């Protein structure tokens, strides 16, 4: 059925892009004038909707799932801009549908913020969902992490076909109990992605990060005996400098990886499991699937590498203690000039107390050239306590970036940044180098 909301939404989207406005605004407009637009459009997809949610890794994991499915010939719709609220999904749909509102795709793979995913699944029941992890993040929005776990549980209970769970995160793994509960209306199948025993210490869950040596983690007995872990559909067995081993279907495959960061490689196991669930038992070209996994490049700002003055400049998104810890571990400081940019806007989370849960000793040897962002002085205080030397402290990101680039010519560079700081830095870098436009 033709609706005037689509042409109007497309006009608003075009005007918003010309003015440099937010990517989600056109979605807000179309939601107001046509509340059924999103449900009506997504209901036509043969493979349905897959939702990716969790505290860390949504954007990169969604990108991997999309490229894996495309390697098998599927047409995939996704909210590529990274705007992971419902209005962001609606805005992305406006960019892909024709003037009659028809979407030319086989499946939708959507990254959704944990809280907004609840509203989305109340409108559109996903056929598949992938729940990555539960970590302390944006405490001003979510409160304690058990609340975040309940949000993810709600997504699982609205899923109609298959839920993919992180076996190594106890709060995510426990969602299986709710799915199996007699009170559950839907009983989707459950798949897990997991880690080899040798890698588990590299990926601490939130409880592990707060359990003192010699004490037992939640879920273990006094004798230290953990309950038997369920079998996983995909297991990450090994992470190398530029390759990794994944086990599935009782075989281990090795593939080179363009992605950097151990956390991204674990997310690759998650993406592989979700893609396998969506593809089902049909004719899957496994070698092509594995090859596609190895060719996925980082999502914007998530280990993204740009070139400035002939040297690489890496952007590493950090938004909670676990992510920052893994970022510091995955991207060693040696040989790199470093800048840290910390904002506390709504999209970053206003509560920055989590910086005190990160250990910065790895930066002592080389120090940090520039600190910037709204909370630059908070970051400076935090580094002082870990005896990390630092140079300029400049709250204005544009001025700080100029200082950083001018002062580190001839050296590779790395910037650890919160979300809105990353967006501001990319805008400034687009004036001097090639930066992928994400719309």
Short mmCIF file of C-alpha atoms in Angstrom, two decimals:
data_model
loop_
_atom_site.label_atom_id
_atom_site.label_comp_id
_atom_site.label_asym_id
_atom_site.label_seq_id
_atom_site.Cartn_x
_atom_site.Cartn_y
_atom_site.Cartn_z
CA UNK A 1 0.00 0.00 0.00
CA UNK A 2 1.39 3.38 -0.98
CA UNK A 3 1.86 5.84 1.88
CA UNK A 4 2.74 9.50 1.64
CA UNK A 5 4.97 9.02 4.70
CA UNK A 6 7.75 7.43 2.60
CA UNK A 7 8.15 10.28 0.07
CA UNK A 8 7.91 12.81 2.90
CA UNK A 9 10.44 10.89 4.98
CA UNK A 10 12.84 10.69 2.04
CA UNK A 11 12.57 14.46 1.53
CA UNK A 12 13.28 15.08 5.23
CA UNK A 13 16.23 12.68 5.04
CA UNK A 14 17.66 14.49 2.03
CA UNK A 15 17.29 17.91 3.69
CA UNK A 16 18.79 16.61 6.92
CA UNK A 17 21.84 15.26 5.09
CA UNK A 18 22.32 18.56 3.25
CA UNK A 19 22.31 20.43 6.55
CA UNK A 20 24.56 17.89 8.24
CA UNK A 21 21.81 16.89 10.65
CA UNK A 22 21.55 13.76 12.73
CA UNK A 23 21.01 10.44 10.94
CA UNK A 24 18.04 9.48 13.15
CA UNK A 25 15.89 12.62 12.71
CA UNK A 26 14.08 11.46 9.54
CA UNK A 27 13.19 8.26 11.39
CA UNK A 28 11.62 10.27 14.19
CA UNK A 29 9.51 12.14 11.62
CA UNK A 30 8.25 9.01 9.88
CA UNK A 31 7.54 7.31 13.24
CA UNK A 32 5.27 10.22 14.16
CA UNK A 33 3.28 10.35 10.92
CA UNK A 34 3.26 6.60 10.15
CA UNK A 35 3.79 4.48 13.31
CA UNK A 36 3.40 1.22 11.35
CA UNK A 37 6.07 2.00 8.74
CA UNK A 38 8.88 -0.04 10.29
CA UNK A 39 6.77 -3.12 11.14
CA UNK A 40 5.08 -3.13 7.74
CA UNK A 41 8.35 -2.84 5.82
CA UNK A 42 10.31 -5.47 7.77
CA UNK A 43 7.45 -7.99 7.72
CA UNK A 44 8.07 -8.61 4.02
CA UNK A 45 11.58 -10.09 4.43
CA UNK A 46 11.85 -13.84 3.64
CA UNK A 47 14.47 -14.53 6.35
CA UNK A 48 12.99 -12.09 8.83
CA UNK A 49 14.86 -9.84 11.24
CA UNK A 50 17.99 -10.57 13.29
CA UNK A 51 18.81 -8.34 16.26
CA UNK A 52 22.33 -7.89 17.66
CA UNK A 53 22.53 -6.41 21.16
CA UNK A 54 24.73 -6.31 24.25
CA UNK A 55 27.06 -3.88 25.96
CA UNK A 56 30.18 -4.19 23.80
CA UNK A 57 30.83 -5.02 20.15
CA UNK A 58 27.42 -4.50 18.51
CA UNK A 59 28.58 -2.40 15.56
CA UNK A 60 31.53 -4.57 14.51
CA UNK A 61 29.62 -7.82 15.05
CA UNK A 62 26.66 -6.59 13.00
CA UNK A 63 29.05 -5.61 10.20
CA UNK A 64 30.57 -9.11 10.26
CA UNK A 65 27.18 -10.83 10.13
CA UNK A 66 26.13 -8.70 7.17
CA UNK A 67 29.27 -9.52 5.18
CA UNK A 68 29.04 -13.23 6.02
CA UNK A 69 25.45 -13.40 4.74
CA UNK A 70 26.30 -11.39 1.64
CA UNK A 71 29.06 -13.90 0.87
CA UNK A 72 26.30 -16.49 0.55
CA UNK A 73 24.29 -14.38 -1.88
CA UNK A 74 21.74 -12.86 0.50
CA UNK A 75 20.61 -9.25 0.19
CA UNK A 76 20.94 -7.73 3.65
CA UNK A 77 19.42 -4.57 5.09
CA UNK A 78 21.21 -3.08 8.11
CA UNK A 79 21.35 0.17 10.06
CA UNK A 80 24.87 0.87 8.89
CA UNK A 81 25.11 4.36 10.37
CA UNK A 82 25.41 2.86 13.83
CA UNK A 83 22.30 4.74 14.98
CA UNK A 84 20.97 1.89 17.08
CA UNK A 85 17.70 3.36 18.38
CA UNK A 86 14.36 2.49 16.73
CA UNK A 87 14.23 5.85 14.98
CA UNK A 88 17.71 5.12 13.59
CA UNK A 89 16.39 1.88 12.09
CA UNK A 90 13.44 3.77 10.58
CA UNK A 91 15.80 6.38 9.14
CA UNK A 92 17.99 3.69 7.58
CA UNK A 93 14.90 2.06 6.07
CA UNK A 94 13.98 5.36 4.44
CA UNK A 95 17.32 5.32 2.66
CA UNK A 96 16.80 1.79 1.28
CA UNK A 97 13.11 1.52 0.41
CA UNK A 98 11.74 2.70 -2.92
CA UNK A 99 9.13 5.46 -3.15
CA UNK A 100 6.36 2.93 -2.54
CA UNK A 101 8.00 1.70 0.66
CA UNK A 102 9.25 -1.65 -0.71
CA UNK A 103 12.55 -2.99 0.67
CA UNK A 104 14.67 -5.10 -1.68
CA UNK A 105 16.30 -7.44 0.86
CA UNK A 106 16.20 -11.04 2.08
CA UNK A 107 16.97 -10.36 5.74
CA UNK A 108 17.51 -7.46 8.13
CA UNK A 109 20.45 -7.54 10.56
CA UNK A 110 20.03 -4.74 13.08
CA UNK A 111 22.32 -3.42 15.78
CA UNK A 112 20.15 -2.21 18.67
CA UNK A 113 20.92 -0.42 21.89
CA UNK A 114 19.90 -2.65 24.82
CA UNK A 115 17.15 -0.36 26.12
CA UNK A 116 15.77 0.63 22.72
CA UNK A 117 15.83 -2.99 21.56
CA UNK A 118 13.07 -3.68 24.08
CA UNK A 119 10.82 -1.16 22.35
CA UNK A 120 11.76 -2.51 18.94
CA UNK A 121 10.98 -6.17 19.72
CA UNK A 122 7.63 -5.16 21.19
CA UNK A 123 6.78 -3.87 17.71
CA UNK A 124 8.72 -6.33 15.52
CA UNK A 125 9.39 -9.85 16.80
CA UNK A 126 12.89 -10.80 15.61
CA UNK A 127 13.32 -14.23 14.09
CA UNK A 128 16.92 -14.35 15.36
CA UNK A 129 18.81 -12.56 18.12
CA UNK A 130 22.45 -12.45 19.18
CA UNK A 131 23.19 -11.34 22.76
CA UNK A 132 26.86 -10.50 23.22
CA UNK A 133 27.63 -9.54 26.80
CA UNK A 134 26.57 -7.64 29.92
CA UNK A 135 29.14 -5.17 31.26
CA UNK A 136 29.05 -2.00 33.33
CA UNK A 137 28.30 0.77 30.86
CA UNK A 138 26.40 4.07 31.05
CA UNK A 139 25.36 3.58 34.67
CA UNK A 140 23.30 6.77 34.48
CA UNK A 141 21.06 5.07 31.89
CA UNK A 142 21.07 1.41 32.86
CA UNK A 143 21.90 1.34 36.57
CA UNK A 144 23.36 -1.98 37.67
CA UNK A 145 24.14 -4.65 35.12
CA UNK A 146 21.39 -7.02 36.27
CA UNK A 147 18.96 -4.51 34.76
CA UNK A 148 20.85 -4.71 31.45
CA UNK A 149 20.63 -8.51 31.64
CA UNK A 150 16.85 -8.26 32.03
CA UNK A 151 16.67 -6.07 28.93
CA UNK A 152 18.54 -8.70 26.92
CA UNK A 153 16.32 -11.41 28.36
CA UNK A 154 13.28 -9.56 27.06
CA UNK A 155 14.80 -9.57 23.55
CA UNK A 156 15.36 -13.32 23.80
CA UNK A 157 11.80 -13.98 24.94
CA UNK A 158 10.44 -12.09 21.92
CA UNK A 159 12.62 -14.05 19.45
CA UNK A 160 10.74 -16.62 17.38
CA UNK A 161 13.40 -18.89 15.86
CA UNK A 162 16.93 -18.89 17.36
CA UNK A 163 18.75 -17.03 20.14
CA UNK A 164 22.58 -17.01 20.12
CA UNK A 165 24.11 -16.55 23.58
CA UNK A 166 27.61 -15.86 24.90
CA UNK A 167 28.49 -19.00 26.84
CA UNK A 168 31.28 -17.23 28.75
CA UNK A 169 29.15 -14.41 30.19
CA UNK A 170 27.17 -15.84 33.12
CA UNK A 171 24.39 -13.26 32.90
CA UNK A 172 23.90 -13.87 29.20
CA UNK A 173 24.15 -17.66 29.52
CA UNK A 174 21.49 -17.64 32.24
CA UNK A 175 18.98 -16.21 29.76
CA UNK A 176 18.59 -19.81 28.55
CA UNK A 177 16.72 -20.54 31.79
CA UNK A 178 14.11 -17.91 30.99
CA UNK A 179 13.71 -19.26 27.45
CA UNK A 180 13.11 -22.77 28.81
CA UNK A 181 10.72 -21.54 31.50
CA UNK A 182 7.15 -22.94 31.27
CA UNK A 183 5.92 -19.35 31.49
CA UNK A 184 7.70 -18.38 28.26
CA UNK A 185 5.31 -17.87 25.35
CA UNK A 186 7.91 -18.60 22.67
CA UNK A 187 10.59 -21.26 22.96
CA UNK A 188 13.27 -20.41 20.38
CA UNK A 189 16.23 -22.69 19.82
CA UNK A 190 19.43 -21.73 21.65
CA UNK A 191 22.96 -21.65 20.25
CA UNK A 192 26.09 -20.60 22.05
CA UNK A 193 29.40 -19.11 21.00
CA UNK A 194 32.36 -19.63 23.30
CA UNK A 195 36.05 -19.65 24.06
CA UNK A 196 38.76 -22.23 24.41
CA UNK A 197 39.73 -22.67 28.06
CA UNK A 198 43.13 -21.13 27.33
CA UNK A 199 41.52 -17.84 26.27
CA UNK A 200 39.01 -17.28 29.05
CA UNK A 201 41.32 -15.18 31.21
CA UNK A 202 41.75 -12.81 28.25
CA UNK A 203 38.01 -12.04 28.23
CA UNK A 204 36.98 -11.45 31.85
CA UNK A 205 33.27 -11.01 32.45
CA UNK A 206 32.10 -8.31 34.82
CA UNK A 207 32.22 -10.58 37.86
CA UNK A 208 35.76 -11.75 37.03
CA UNK A 209 36.92 -8.13 36.93
CA UNK A 210 35.69 -7.64 40.49
CA UNK A 211 36.60 -10.99 42.07
CA UNK A 212 39.69 -10.85 44.24
CA UNK A 213 42.33 -13.53 43.91
CA UNK A 214 41.52 -16.54 46.03
CA UNK A 215 37.76 -16.00 46.06
CA UNK A 216 35.15 -17.82 44.05
CA UNK A 217 33.27 -16.19 41.22
CA UNK A 218 29.48 -16.20 41.21
CA UNK A 219 28.18 -19.48 39.81
CA UNK A 220 31.00 -21.62 41.18
CA UNK A 221 30.90 -23.82 44.22
CA UNK A 222 33.06 -23.37 47.32
CA UNK A 223 35.29 -26.12 45.95
CA UNK A 224 35.71 -24.12 42.77
CA UNK A 225 33.80 -26.56 40.57
CA UNK A 226 31.91 -24.72 37.85
CA UNK A 227 28.85 -26.32 36.30
CA UNK A 228 29.49 -28.01 32.98
CA UNK A 229 29.44 -25.48 30.16
CA UNK A 230 26.99 -26.17 27.34
CA UNK A 231 28.36 -27.15 23.96
CA UNK A 232 28.95 -24.16 21.70
CA UNK A 233 28.04 -23.88 18.02
CA UNK A 234 31.25 -21.90 17.36
CA UNK A 235 34.32 -21.84 19.62
CA UNK A 236 37.26 -19.45 19.29
CA UNK A 237 40.26 -21.74 19.86
CA UNK A 238 43.25 -19.48 19.20
CA UNK A 239 44.04 -15.83 18.48
CA UNK A 240 47.25 -15.08 16.59
CA UNK A 241 48.89 -11.82 15.53
CA UNK A 242 46.89 -11.72 12.29
CA UNK A 243 44.91 -14.97 12.23
CA UNK A 244 42.61 -17.09 14.39
CA UNK A 245 41.26 -20.62 14.78
CA UNK A 246 37.52 -21.28 14.99
CA UNK A 247 35.91 -24.64 15.66
CA UNK A 248 32.46 -25.55 14.36
CA UNK A 249 30.88 -28.73 13.00
CA UNK A 250 33.65 -30.66 14.86
CA UNK A 251 36.36 -29.12 12.68
CA UNK A 252 38.88 -26.34 13.31
CA UNK A 253 39.49 -23.76 10.57
CA UNK A 254 42.21 -21.13 10.45
CA UNK A 255 41.68 -17.79 8.76
CA UNK A 256 43.64 -14.58 8.50
CA UNK A 257 41.90 -11.63 10.13
CA UNK A 258 41.90 -7.99 9.05
CA UNK A 259 40.22 -7.10 12.33
CA UNK A 260 42.52 -6.12 15.18
CA UNK A 261 41.81 -6.50 18.85
CA UNK A 262 41.18 -9.74 20.72
CA UNK A 263 37.63 -8.64 21.54
CA UNK A 264 36.84 -8.27 17.83
CA UNK A 265 38.04 -11.81 17.18
CA UNK A 266 35.73 -13.18 19.89
CA UNK A 267 32.89 -11.22 18.32
CA UNK A 268 33.77 -12.96 15.05
CA UNK A 269 32.80 -16.26 16.68
CA UNK A 270 29.48 -14.69 17.66
CA UNK A 271 28.91 -13.39 14.13
CA UNK A 272 29.73 -16.76 12.62
CA UNK A 273 27.22 -18.51 14.89
CA UNK A 274 24.41 -16.06 14.07
CA UNK A 275 25.12 -16.25 10.33
CA UNK A 276 25.00 -20.06 10.50
CA UNK A 277 21.65 -19.89 12.30
CA UNK A 278 20.18 -17.57 9.66
CA UNK A 279 21.51 -19.65 6.77
CA UNK A 280 20.12 -22.83 8.35
CA UNK A 281 20.79 -26.31 7.06
CA UNK A 282 20.71 -25.30 3.42
CA UNK A 283 23.50 -25.10 0.87
CA UNK A 284 26.17 -23.12 2.78
CA UNK A 285 29.52 -22.50 1.10
CA UNK A 286 31.66 -22.85 4.24
CA UNK A 287 35.05 -21.97 2.63
CA UNK A 288 33.51 -18.78 1.23
CA UNK A 289 31.96 -18.03 4.63
CA UNK A 290 35.33 -18.36 6.39
CA UNK A 291 37.07 -16.32 3.69
CA UNK A 292 34.51 -13.54 4.11
CA UNK A 293 35.10 -13.52 7.87
CA UNK A 294 38.82 -12.98 7.33
CA UNK A 295 38.19 -10.05 4.99
CA UNK A 296 35.97 -8.00 7.28
CA UNK A 297 37.56 -4.62 8.00
CA UNK A 298 36.97 -2.77 11.27
CA UNK A 299 33.76 -0.78 11.65
CA UNK A 300 34.22 2.99 11.80
CA UNK A 301 36.02 4.06 14.97
CA UNK A 302 36.45 0.46 16.19
CA UNK A 303 40.13 -0.05 15.45
CA UNK A 304 39.68 1.85 12.19
CA UNK A 305 42.99 2.83 10.62
CA UNK A 306 43.33 6.08 8.67
CA UNK A 307 46.40 7.68 7.09
CA UNK A 308 47.69 11.07 8.24
CA UNK A 309 50.99 12.48 6.94
CA UNK A 310 51.89 9.07 5.55
CA UNK A 311 51.50 7.36 8.93
CA UNK A 312 48.64 5.23 10.28
CA UNK A 313 46.23 6.79 12.76
CA UNK A 314 44.05 4.28 14.62
CA UNK A 315 40.75 5.13 16.31
CA UNK A 316 39.85 2.85 19.22
CA UNK A 317 36.39 3.28 20.75
CA UNK A 318 36.30 2.96 24.55
CA UNK A 319 33.09 3.26 26.55
CA UNK A 320 33.38 1.11 29.66
CA UNK A 321 36.14 -0.45 31.80
CA UNK A 322 36.14 -3.81 30.04
CA UNK A 323 36.34 -2.22 26.58
CA UNK A 324 39.13 0.16 27.61
CA UNK A 325 41.11 -2.66 29.26
CA UNK A 326 40.84 -4.86 26.19
CA UNK A 327 41.69 -1.91 23.95
CA UNK A 328 44.88 -1.23 25.87
CA UNK A 329 45.75 -4.93 25.73
CA UNK A 330 44.94 -5.32 22.03
CA UNK A 331 46.74 -2.16 20.89
CA UNK A 332 50.11 -2.00 22.73
CA UNK A 333 51.50 1.50 23.22
CA UNK A 334 55.06 0.82 22.02
CA UNK A 335 56.05 2.90 19.01
CA UNK A 336 52.78 4.87 18.88
CA UNK A 337 51.93 8.44 19.83
CA UNK A 338 48.78 8.31 21.95
CA UNK A 339 45.85 10.66 22.51
CA UNK A 340 42.84 10.02 24.78
CA UNK A 341 39.53 11.82 24.14
CA UNK A 342 36.82 11.51 26.80
CA UNK A 343 33.37 13.07 26.44
CA UNK A 344 30.39 12.66 28.75
CA UNK A 345 27.51 13.44 26.39
CA UNK A 346 24.31 11.39 26.52
CA UNK A 347 25.53 8.88 23.92
CA UNK A 348 28.73 8.35 25.93
CA UNK A 349 27.06 8.04 29.33
CA UNK A 350 27.28 10.90 31.80
CA UNK A 351 28.85 8.87 34.63
CA UNK A 352 32.60 8.67 34.01
CA UNK A 353 33.48 7.01 37.31
CA UNK A 354 34.25 3.84 35.33
CA UNK A 355 37.61 5.34 34.34
CA UNK A 356 38.82 4.38 37.82
CA UNK A 357 38.17 0.71 37.02
CA UNK A 358 40.71 0.79 34.17
CA UNK A 359 44.40 0.12 34.73
CA UNK A 360 46.63 2.43 32.67
CA UNK A 361 50.08 1.17 33.69
CA UNK A 362 50.74 -0.06 30.14
CA UNK A 363 50.95 3.59 29.04
CA UNK A 364 53.70 4.54 31.50
CA UNK A 365 56.60 3.78 29.20
CA UNK A 366 55.54 6.00 26.31
CA UNK A 367 53.09 8.32 28.05
CA UNK A 368 50.16 10.12 26.47
CA UNK A 369 50.80 13.12 24.24
CA UNK A 370 47.39 14.81 24.42
CA UNK A 371 44.25 14.54 26.56
CA UNK A 372 41.03 16.06 25.24
CA UNK A 373 37.27 16.07 25.46
CA UNK A 374 34.82 17.41 28.02
CA UNK A 375 36.37 15.22 30.72
CA UNK A 376 40.01 15.72 29.75
CA UNK A 377 40.97 16.86 33.25
CA UNK A 378 39.26 13.84 34.83
CA UNK A 379 41.39 11.67 32.56
CA UNK A 380 44.49 13.64 33.55
CA UNK A 381 43.78 13.02 37.24
CA UNK A 382 43.23 9.33 36.59
CA UNK A 383 46.57 9.00 34.76
CA UNK A 384 48.37 10.81 37.57
CA UNK A 385 47.26 8.11 40.00
CA UNK A 386 48.73 5.42 37.71
CA UNK A 387 51.91 7.51 37.25
CA UNK A 388 51.39 7.83 33.50
CA UNK A 389 53.09 10.95 32.07
CA UNK A 390 51.02 13.14 29.76
CA UNK A 391 51.47 16.30 27.74
CA UNK A 392 48.85 18.82 26.67
CA UNK A 393 45.39 18.88 28.25
CA UNK A 394 42.97 20.63 25.87
CA UNK A 395 39.19 20.24 26.19
CA UNK A 396 38.56 21.49 22.65
CA UNK A 397 38.84 18.43 20.41
CA UNK A 398 39.65 20.36 17.23
CA UNK A 399 42.55 22.21 18.83
CA UNK A 400 43.75 19.08 20.62
CA UNK A 401 43.76 17.03 17.42
CA UNK A 402 45.81 19.69 15.66
CA UNK A 403 48.31 19.72 18.54
CA UNK A 404 48.50 15.93 18.52
CA UNK A 405 49.12 15.63 14.77
CA UNK A 406 51.66 18.48 14.68
CA UNK A 407 53.55 17.13 17.67
CA UNK A 408 53.80 13.53 16.49
CA UNK A 409 54.76 13.85 12.84
CA UNK A 410 56.62 10.85 11.49
CA UNK A 411 55.11 8.49 14.08
CA UNK A 412 52.11 6.18 13.91
CA UNK A 413 49.26 7.49 16.06
CA UNK A 414 46.46 6.04 18.14
CA UNK A 415 43.47 7.74 19.72
CA UNK A 416 41.36 6.10 22.43
CA UNK A 417 38.01 7.89 22.38
CA UNK A 418 34.45 7.75 23.65
CA UNK A 419 31.64 7.65 21.11
CA UNK A 420 30.84 11.33 20.58
CA UNK A 421 34.53 12.22 20.76
CA UNK A 422 35.17 9.66 18.02
CA UNK A 423 32.51 11.25 15.80
CA UNK A 424 34.03 14.71 16.32
CA UNK A 425 37.54 13.42 15.57
CA UNK A 426 36.39 11.69 12.39
CA UNK A 427 34.75 14.92 11.20
CA UNK A 428 38.00 16.81 11.72
CA UNK A 429 40.12 14.09 10.12
CA UNK A 430 37.84 14.11 7.06
CA UNK A 431 39.22 17.58 6.32
CA UNK A 432 42.79 16.27 5.92
CA UNK A 433 42.52 12.59 4.91
CA UNK A 434 40.15 10.01 3.44
CA UNK A 435 37.53 8.99 5.99
CA UNK A 436 34.77 6.54 5.17
CA UNK A 437 31.41 8.30 5.08
CA UNK A 438 28.79 6.36 7.04
CA UNK A 439 25.21 7.37 6.30
#
